[in-house]
XYZ file of C-alpha atoms in Angstrom:
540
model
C 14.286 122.773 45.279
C 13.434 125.589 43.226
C 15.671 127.325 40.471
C 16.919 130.701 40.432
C 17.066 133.087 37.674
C 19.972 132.773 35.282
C 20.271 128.847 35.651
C 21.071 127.451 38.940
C 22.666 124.281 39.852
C 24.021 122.131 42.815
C 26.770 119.657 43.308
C 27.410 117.706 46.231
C 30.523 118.303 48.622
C 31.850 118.990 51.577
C 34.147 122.237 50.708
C 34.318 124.424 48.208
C 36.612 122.603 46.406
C 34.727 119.515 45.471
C 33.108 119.547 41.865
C 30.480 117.782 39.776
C 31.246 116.956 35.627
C 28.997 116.704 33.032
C 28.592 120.365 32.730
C 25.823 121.552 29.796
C 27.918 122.336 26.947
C 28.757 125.368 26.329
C 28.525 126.522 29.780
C 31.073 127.197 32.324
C 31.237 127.831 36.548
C 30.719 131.433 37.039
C 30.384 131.403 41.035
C 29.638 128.510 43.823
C 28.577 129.042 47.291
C 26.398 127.079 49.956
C 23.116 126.286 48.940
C 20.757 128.260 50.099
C 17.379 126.297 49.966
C 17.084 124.705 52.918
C 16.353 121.482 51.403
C 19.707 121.254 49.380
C 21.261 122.884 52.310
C 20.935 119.910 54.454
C 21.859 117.527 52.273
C 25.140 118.932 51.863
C 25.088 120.449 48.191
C 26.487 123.997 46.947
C 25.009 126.389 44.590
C 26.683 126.888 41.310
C 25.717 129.191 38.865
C 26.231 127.984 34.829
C 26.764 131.334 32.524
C 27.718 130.436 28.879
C 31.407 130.280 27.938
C 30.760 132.700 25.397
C 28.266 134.791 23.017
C 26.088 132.417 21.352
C 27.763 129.388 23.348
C 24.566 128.600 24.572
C 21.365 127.688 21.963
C 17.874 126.954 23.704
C 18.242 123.534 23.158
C 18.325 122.060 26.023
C 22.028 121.433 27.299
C 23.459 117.763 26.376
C 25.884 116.151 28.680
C 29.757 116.027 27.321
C 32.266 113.592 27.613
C 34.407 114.767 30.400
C 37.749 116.354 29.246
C 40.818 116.054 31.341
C 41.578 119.351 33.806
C 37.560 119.112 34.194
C 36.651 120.140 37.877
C 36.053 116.629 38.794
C 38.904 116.751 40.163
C 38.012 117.166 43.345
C 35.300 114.369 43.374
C 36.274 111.371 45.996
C 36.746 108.329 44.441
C 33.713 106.003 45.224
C 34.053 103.252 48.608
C 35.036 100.074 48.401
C 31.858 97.716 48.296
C 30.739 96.484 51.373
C 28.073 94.080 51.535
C 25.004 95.706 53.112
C 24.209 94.145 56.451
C 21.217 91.257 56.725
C 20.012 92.721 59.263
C 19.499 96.902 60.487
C 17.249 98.725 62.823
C 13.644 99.309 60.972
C 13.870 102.547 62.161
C 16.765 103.422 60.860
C 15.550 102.565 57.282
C 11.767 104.367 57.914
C 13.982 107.578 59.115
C 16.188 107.505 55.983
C 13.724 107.091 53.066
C 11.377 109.714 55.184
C 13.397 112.660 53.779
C 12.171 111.230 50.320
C 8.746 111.867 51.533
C 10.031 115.597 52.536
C 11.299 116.492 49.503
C 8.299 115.353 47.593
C 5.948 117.418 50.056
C 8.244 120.664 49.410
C 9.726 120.243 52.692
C 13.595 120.327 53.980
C 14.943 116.636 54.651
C 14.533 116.388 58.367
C 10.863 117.646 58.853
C 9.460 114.002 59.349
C 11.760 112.991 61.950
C 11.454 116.180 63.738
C 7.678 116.157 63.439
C 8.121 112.555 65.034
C 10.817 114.174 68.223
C 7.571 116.382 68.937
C 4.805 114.286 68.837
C 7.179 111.946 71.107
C 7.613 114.527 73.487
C 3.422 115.868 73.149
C 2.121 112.056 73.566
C 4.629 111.766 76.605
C 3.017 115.322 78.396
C -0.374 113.448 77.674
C 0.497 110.435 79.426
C -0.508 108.429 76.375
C -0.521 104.744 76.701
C 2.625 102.681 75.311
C 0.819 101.188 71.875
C -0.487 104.391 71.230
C 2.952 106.271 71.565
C 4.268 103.359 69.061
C 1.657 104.172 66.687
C 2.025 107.974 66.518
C 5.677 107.194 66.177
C 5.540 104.954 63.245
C 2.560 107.231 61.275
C 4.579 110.469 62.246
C 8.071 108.707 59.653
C 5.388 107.381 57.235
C 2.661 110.150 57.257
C 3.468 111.224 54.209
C 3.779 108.031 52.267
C 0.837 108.831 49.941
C 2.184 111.862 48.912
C 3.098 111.104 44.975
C -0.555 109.672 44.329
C -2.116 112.888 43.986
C 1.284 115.124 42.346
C 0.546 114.482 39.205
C -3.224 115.690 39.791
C -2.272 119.041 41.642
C 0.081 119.864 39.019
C -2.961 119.078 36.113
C -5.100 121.574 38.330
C -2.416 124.638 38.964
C -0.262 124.376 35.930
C 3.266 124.996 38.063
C 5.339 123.642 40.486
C 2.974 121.239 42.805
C 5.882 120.675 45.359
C 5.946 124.658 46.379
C 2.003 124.465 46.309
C 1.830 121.171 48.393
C 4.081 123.073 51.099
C 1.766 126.380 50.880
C -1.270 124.003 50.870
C -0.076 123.056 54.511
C 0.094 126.087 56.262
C -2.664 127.936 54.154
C -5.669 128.692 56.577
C -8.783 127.743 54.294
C -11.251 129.097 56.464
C -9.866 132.595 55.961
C -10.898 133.533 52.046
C -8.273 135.834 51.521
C -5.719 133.348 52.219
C -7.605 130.744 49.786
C -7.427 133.779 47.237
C -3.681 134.722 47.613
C -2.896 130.859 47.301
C -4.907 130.698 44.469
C -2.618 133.807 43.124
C 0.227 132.524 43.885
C 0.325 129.001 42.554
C -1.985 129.093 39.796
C -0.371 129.010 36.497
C 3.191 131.064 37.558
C 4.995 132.552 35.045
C 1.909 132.258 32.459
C -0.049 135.339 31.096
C -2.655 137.204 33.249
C -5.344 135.817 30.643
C -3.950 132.044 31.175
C -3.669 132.818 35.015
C -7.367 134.072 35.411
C -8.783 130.923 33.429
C -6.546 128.863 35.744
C -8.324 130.481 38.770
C -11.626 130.339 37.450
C -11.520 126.632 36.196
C -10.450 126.145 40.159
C -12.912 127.780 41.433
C -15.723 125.715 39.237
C -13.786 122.797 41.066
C -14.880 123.987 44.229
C -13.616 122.738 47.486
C -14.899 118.876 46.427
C -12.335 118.259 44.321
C -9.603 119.615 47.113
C -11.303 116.970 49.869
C -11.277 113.784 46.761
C -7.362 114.681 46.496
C -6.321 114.973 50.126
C -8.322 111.220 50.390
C -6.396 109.605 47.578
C -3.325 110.787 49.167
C -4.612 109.793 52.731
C -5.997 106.953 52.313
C -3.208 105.374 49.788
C -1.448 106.607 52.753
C -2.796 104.558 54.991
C -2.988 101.423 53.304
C 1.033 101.140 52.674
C 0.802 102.086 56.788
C -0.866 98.490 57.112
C 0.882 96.684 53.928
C 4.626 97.803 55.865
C 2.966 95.347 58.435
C 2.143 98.623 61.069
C -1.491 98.402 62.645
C -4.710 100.235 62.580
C -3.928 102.723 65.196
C -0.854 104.099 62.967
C -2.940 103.929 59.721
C -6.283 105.609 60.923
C -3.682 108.549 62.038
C -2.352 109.381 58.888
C -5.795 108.229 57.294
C -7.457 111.221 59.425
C -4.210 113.403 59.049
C -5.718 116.779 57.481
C -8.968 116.695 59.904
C -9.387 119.882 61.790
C -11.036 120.356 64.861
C -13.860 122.105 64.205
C -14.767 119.616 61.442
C -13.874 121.590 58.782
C -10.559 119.589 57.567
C -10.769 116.595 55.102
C -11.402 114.036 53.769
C -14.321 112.912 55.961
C -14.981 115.912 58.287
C -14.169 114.657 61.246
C -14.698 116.303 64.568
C -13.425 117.198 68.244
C -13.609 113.555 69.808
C -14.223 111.681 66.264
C -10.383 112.331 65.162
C -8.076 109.686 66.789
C -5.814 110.856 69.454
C -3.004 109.883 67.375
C -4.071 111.937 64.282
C -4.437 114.938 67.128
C -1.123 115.052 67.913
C 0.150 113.882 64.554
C -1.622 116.535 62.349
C -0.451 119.297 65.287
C 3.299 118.211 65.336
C 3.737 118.046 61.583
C 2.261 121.942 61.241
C 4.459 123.102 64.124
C 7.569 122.088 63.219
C 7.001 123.999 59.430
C 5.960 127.190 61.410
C 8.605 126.936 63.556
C 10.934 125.880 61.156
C 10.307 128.932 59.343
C 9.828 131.856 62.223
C 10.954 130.459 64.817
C 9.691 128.183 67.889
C 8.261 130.723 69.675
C 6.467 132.401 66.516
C 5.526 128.710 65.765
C 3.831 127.726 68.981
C 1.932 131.429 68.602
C 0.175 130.543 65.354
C -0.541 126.913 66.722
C -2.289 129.003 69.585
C -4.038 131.012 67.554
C -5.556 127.707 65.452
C -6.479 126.303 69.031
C -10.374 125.331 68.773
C -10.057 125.230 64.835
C -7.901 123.260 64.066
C -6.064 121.760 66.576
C -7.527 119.788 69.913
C -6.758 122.754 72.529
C -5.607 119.531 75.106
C -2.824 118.878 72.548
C -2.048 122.916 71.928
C -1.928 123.380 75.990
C 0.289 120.104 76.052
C 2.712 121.821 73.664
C 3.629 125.002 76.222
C 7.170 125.245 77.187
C 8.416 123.272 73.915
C 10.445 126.448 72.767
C 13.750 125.053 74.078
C 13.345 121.987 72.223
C 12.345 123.298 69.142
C 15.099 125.353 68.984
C 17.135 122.445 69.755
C 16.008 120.258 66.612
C 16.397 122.383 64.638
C 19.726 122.907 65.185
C 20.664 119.259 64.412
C 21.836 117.449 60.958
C 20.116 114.528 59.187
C 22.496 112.025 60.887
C 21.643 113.814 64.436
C 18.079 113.810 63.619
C 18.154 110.501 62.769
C 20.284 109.061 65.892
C 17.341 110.978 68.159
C 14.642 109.518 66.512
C 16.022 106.274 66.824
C 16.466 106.804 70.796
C 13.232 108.121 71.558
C 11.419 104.883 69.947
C 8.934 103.511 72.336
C 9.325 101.313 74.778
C 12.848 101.379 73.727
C 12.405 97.956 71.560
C 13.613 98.637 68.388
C 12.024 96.603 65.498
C 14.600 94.579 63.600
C 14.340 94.090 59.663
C 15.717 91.016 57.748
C 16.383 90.428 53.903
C 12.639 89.801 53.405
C 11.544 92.789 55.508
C 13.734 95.377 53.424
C 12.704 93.632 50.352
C 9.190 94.920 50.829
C 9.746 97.881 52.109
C 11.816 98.670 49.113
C 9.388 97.558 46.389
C 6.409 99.540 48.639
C 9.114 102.921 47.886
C 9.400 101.956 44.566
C 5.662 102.168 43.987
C 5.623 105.108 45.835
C 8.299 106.660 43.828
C 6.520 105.457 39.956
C 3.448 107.048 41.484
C 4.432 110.348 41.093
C 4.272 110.771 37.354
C 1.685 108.809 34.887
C 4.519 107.845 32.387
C 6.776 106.351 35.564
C 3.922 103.583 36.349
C 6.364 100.505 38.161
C 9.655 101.975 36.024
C 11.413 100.786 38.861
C 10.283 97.776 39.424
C 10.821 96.792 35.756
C 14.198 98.017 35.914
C 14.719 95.493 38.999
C 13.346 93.385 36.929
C 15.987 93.991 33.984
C 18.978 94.506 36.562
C 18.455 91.203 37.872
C 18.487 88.945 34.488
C 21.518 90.954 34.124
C 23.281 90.238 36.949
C 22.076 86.588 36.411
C 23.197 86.094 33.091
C 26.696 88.022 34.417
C 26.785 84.779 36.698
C 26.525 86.603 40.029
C 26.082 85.076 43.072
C 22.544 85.094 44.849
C 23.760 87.781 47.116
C 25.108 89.875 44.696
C 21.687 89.486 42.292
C 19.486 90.590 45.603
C 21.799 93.529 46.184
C 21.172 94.590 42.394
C 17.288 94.284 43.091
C 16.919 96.180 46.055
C 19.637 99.090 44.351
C 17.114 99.356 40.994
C 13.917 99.485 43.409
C 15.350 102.147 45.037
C 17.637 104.103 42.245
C 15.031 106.910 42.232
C 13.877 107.664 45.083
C 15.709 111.011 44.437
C 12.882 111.581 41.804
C 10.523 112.393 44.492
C 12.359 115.891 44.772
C 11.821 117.020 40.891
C 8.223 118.488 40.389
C 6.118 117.199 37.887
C 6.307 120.126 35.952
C 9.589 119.015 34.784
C 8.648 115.445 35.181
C 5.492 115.515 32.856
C 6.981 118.728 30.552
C 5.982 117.677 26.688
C 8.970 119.469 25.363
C 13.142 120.029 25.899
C 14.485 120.858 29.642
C 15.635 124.279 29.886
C 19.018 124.584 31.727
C 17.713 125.451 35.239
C 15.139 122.437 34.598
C 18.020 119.997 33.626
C 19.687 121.178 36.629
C 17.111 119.720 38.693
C 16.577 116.679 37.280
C 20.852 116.226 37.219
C 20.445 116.169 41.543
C 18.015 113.421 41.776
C 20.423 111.254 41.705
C 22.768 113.076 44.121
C 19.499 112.649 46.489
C 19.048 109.054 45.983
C 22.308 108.890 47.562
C 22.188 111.323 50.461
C 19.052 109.717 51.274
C 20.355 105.806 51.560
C 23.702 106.677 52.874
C 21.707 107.760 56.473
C 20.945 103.503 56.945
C 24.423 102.459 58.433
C 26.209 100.071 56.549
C 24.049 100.908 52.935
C 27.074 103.512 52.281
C 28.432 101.757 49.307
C 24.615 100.791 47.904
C 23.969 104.137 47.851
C 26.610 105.711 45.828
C 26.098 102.334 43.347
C 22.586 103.067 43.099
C 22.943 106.987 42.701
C 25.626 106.512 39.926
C 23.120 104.621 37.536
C 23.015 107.868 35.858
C 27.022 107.499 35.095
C 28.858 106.417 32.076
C 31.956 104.337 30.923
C 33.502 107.484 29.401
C 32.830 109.805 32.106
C 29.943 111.885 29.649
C 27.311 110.856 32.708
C 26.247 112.763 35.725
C 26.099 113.620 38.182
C 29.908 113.027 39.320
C 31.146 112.223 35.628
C 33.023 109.453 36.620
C 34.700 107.010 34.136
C 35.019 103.146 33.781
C 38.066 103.339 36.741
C 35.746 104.316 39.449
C 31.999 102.992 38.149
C 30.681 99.923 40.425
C 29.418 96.524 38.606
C 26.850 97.121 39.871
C 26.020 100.883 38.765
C 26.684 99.276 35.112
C 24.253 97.226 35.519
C 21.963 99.635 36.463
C 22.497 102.067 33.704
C 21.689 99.758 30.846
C 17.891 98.187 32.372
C 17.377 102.316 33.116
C 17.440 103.566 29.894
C 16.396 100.393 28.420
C 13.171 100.739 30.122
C 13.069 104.524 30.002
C 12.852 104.394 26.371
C 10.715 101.334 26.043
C 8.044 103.335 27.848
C 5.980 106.498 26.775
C 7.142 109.714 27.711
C 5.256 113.253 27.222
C 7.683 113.970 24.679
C 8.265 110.541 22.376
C 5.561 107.155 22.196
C 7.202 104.197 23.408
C 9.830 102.359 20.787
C 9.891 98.842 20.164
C 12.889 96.453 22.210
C 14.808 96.085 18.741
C 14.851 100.051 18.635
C 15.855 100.259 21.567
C 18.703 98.167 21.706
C 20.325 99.604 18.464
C 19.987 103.553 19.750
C 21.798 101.838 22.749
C 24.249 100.240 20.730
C 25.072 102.997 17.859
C 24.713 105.855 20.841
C 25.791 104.635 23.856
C 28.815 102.696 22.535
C 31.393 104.333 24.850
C 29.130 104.562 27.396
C 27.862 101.495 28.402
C 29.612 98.543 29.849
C 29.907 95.938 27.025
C 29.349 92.887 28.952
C 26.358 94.748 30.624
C 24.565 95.383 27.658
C 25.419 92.279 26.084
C 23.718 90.576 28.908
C 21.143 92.894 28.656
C 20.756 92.307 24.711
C 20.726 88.508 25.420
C 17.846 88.717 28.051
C 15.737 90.769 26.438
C 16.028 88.697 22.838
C 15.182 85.822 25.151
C 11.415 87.563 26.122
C 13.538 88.721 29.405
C 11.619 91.800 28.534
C 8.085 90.312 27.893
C 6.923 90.912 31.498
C 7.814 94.304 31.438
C 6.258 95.067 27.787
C 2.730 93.094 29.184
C 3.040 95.664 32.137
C 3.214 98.447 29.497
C 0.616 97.166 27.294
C -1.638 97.177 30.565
């Protein structure tokens, strides 16, 4: 989501009346209205605008978080649900569609494109008459195609200087063949908001790069692609398509060049359906299915473009529905109609595989979650919690930010202070985090606890700034192995600070807003070497 000019926000609600605390201080609500990025859009946020309360109320420091005072507009915030155990057992699908809008986000896409790119190659394989496996392979690559997506973000950001998201979605659409599109991407994402002088070294230092180093990124993100394909248990057939995702036609696609016959059938239809639904997401079906056309024999198999006339309805259709609706189609047009089940040990893995995928994105994020899993659960151990209770806590740390995914690395990997349209950004990961579980039925209450590890005791956290009366166990568990780890690891702005540090700028800052029992268990643990694992994972 990008930010507009004069500091833009969002908050999550369903009316205008809802409201998020924590405001920067200093600053105040000068208007609120619908979001109108489409990404924010669908996952139900508004648009707020933060203007300072008054001359000089704002410095360029960048804006802390206050306690929240009473009359705040929190008022309107629903108090969180009662906890409900998440089930043992849920539909795989339903877990694959969910955590595919994380995947969206990261590729500068609106939540929903996966699952509609799915509804059309479903409906494309079925015009082809493809065979049953190979329907249940395109279906499965089309919700994890873009699983390797974070391994190269921190590299396209390094090469353009600016916001890699917006240039991964131009990227897709961009037709390479035609120079003057190369040239006018080049333009647009190199360096933005730099001088002319910085902009034109940008563009020459790419240029020296040549198109080698554009093939060596789209393989690191294909083929890490690929191999969490197999490692989620899915076979060849699904991994090969999202291995050969970016292939063209013609053979002049990447990584490896392939052509006509040599690019699976599934990667055919897969790498057709994703760039439909983004053109016609954006002009329209019929405008859509025109460019597709018009990249028949180039890019695209001209079988699988001829198997694609009379879609318009459709289109039109899909895009039409919510992320729930989305969601409930995609689960009905599965195969064979044999859904996959997954147990405790299933979800287990594919939670730690979108925990990786999530630390991936930034160099200074390396397994962050799965340390803080790590932390949560001596926590919840030495709290005396019950097996199922200490499980629950893993699986919520593993997945507390998957909302990351949607911040570019710009902000991510910025050496110095957030600015307030940057901080704004960062604030709705965790709103995302939440939107994004909340679609796997039953997970409701996991994923407001998970979301809210960004809360505090005193209500001074974000992004609902709820207090002590309304914060899970859980969440408070979550908040103290978060920044625990966070500031036992390097950043681009600090070095790493020893556990003893650590735990007294915890203790002498965070008094009122950390659970005492929480962060006595966590002192306890880590004085214990509950911490050396995590520290050797540093150190490596």
């Amino acid at each position: 989501m990008s930010a507009a000019a004069g500091a833009f926000g969002a908050v999550a609600g369903s009316e205008p009346g809802a409201g998020v605390g924590g405001l920067p201080e200093g600053w105040y609500r000068v208007s609120r209205e619908p979001c109108q990025c489409r990404d924010a859009r669908a996952a139900g946020f508004w648009h707020c605008r933060w203007g300072p309360a008054a001359p000089g109320g704002a410095s360029g420091d960048p804006p802390a978080l206050k306690r929240r005072a009473a009359g705040s507009d929190n008022d309107g915030v629903n108090r969180p649900p009662a906890r409900i155990p998440p089930p043992k057992v849920v539909p795989l699908t339903d877990v694959l569609a969910a955590l595919s809008f994380a995947l969206d986000l990261t590729e500068g896409q609106p939540m929903g494109h996966s699952l509609r790119t799915c509804l059309i190659c479903m409906d494309v394989a079925e015009r082809l008459d493809l065979p049953l496996q190979v329907r249940r392979d395109l279906y499965y690559a089309a919700l994890l195609k873009d699983t390797g997506c974070s391994s190269n973000a921190a590299a396209v950001y390094e090469m353009f200087g600016g916001d890699e998201i917006a240039a991964k979605r131009a990227r897709m659409v961009t037709d390479w063949s035609n120079e003057l599109s190369a040239v006018l991407f080049a333009l647009r994402h190199a360096a933005p908001g730099a001088s002319w002088g910085e902009r034109v070294r940008r563009m020459a230092t790419l240029a020296q790069l040549g198109s080698g180093v554009a093939s060596k990124l789209v393989r690191v993100r294909c083929d890490r692609g690929a191999e969490i394909v197999l490692q989620l248990g899915f076979g060849s057939g699904a991994a090969e398509a999202v291995r050969a995702l970016e292939e063209h036609w013609d053979g002049h696609g990447h990584p490896a060049g392939l052509k006509g016959d040599q690019i699976p059938i599934v990667a055919r239809v897969l790498g057709l359906a994703q760039i439909l639904e983004v053109f016609a997401s954006e002009n329209g079906p019929a405008a859509g299915l025109a460019r597709v056309r018009r990249r028949s024999g180039r890019w695209f198999d001209p079988t699988v473009v001829e198997a694609c006339r009379g879609l318009e309805p459709k289109l039109a259709h899909w895009a039409t529905r919510g992320t729930h609706e989305l969601r409930a189609d995609v689960s009905a047009a599965e195969p064979g109609h044999a859904a996959l089940l997954a147990g405790s040990a299933t979800l287990q893995r594919v939670a730690h595989v979108f925990a990786d995928i999530v630390d991936a994105k930034s160099p200074y994020t390396g397994a962050h979650s799965q340390r803080v899993a790590e932390l949560s659960v001596g926590v919840a151990r030495t709290l005396g919690w019950n097996r199922e209770l200490v499980e629950e806590t893993r699986s919520a740390a593993l997945l507390h930010d998957l909302g990351k995914l949607s911040v570019p690395n710009r902000i991510l990997d910025k050496p110095g202070p957030l600015d307030a349209a940057e901080w704004e950004i960062m604030r709705l990961h965790a709103l995302y985090t939440e939107r994004i579980l909340e679609h796997v039925q039953g997970f409701e209450w996991l994923a407001f606890a998970s979301a809210a590890h960004h809360e505090r005791m005193d209500g001074s956290g974000y992004c609902r700034g709820i207090a002590a009366d309304q914060l899970p166990e859980l969440s408070r568990v979550l908040a103290v192995a978060d920044v625990f780890d966070a500031l036992s690891t390097a950043r681009p702005y600090r070095h790493a600070l020893e556990p003893d540090q650590v735990l007294a700028i915890m203790e002498d800052e965070g008094a009122a807003g950390f659970c005492p029992e929480c962060f006595d268990a966590l002192r306890c643990n880590v004085e214990e070497g509950g911490a050396e694992s995590a520290s050797d994972t540093r150190a490596a």
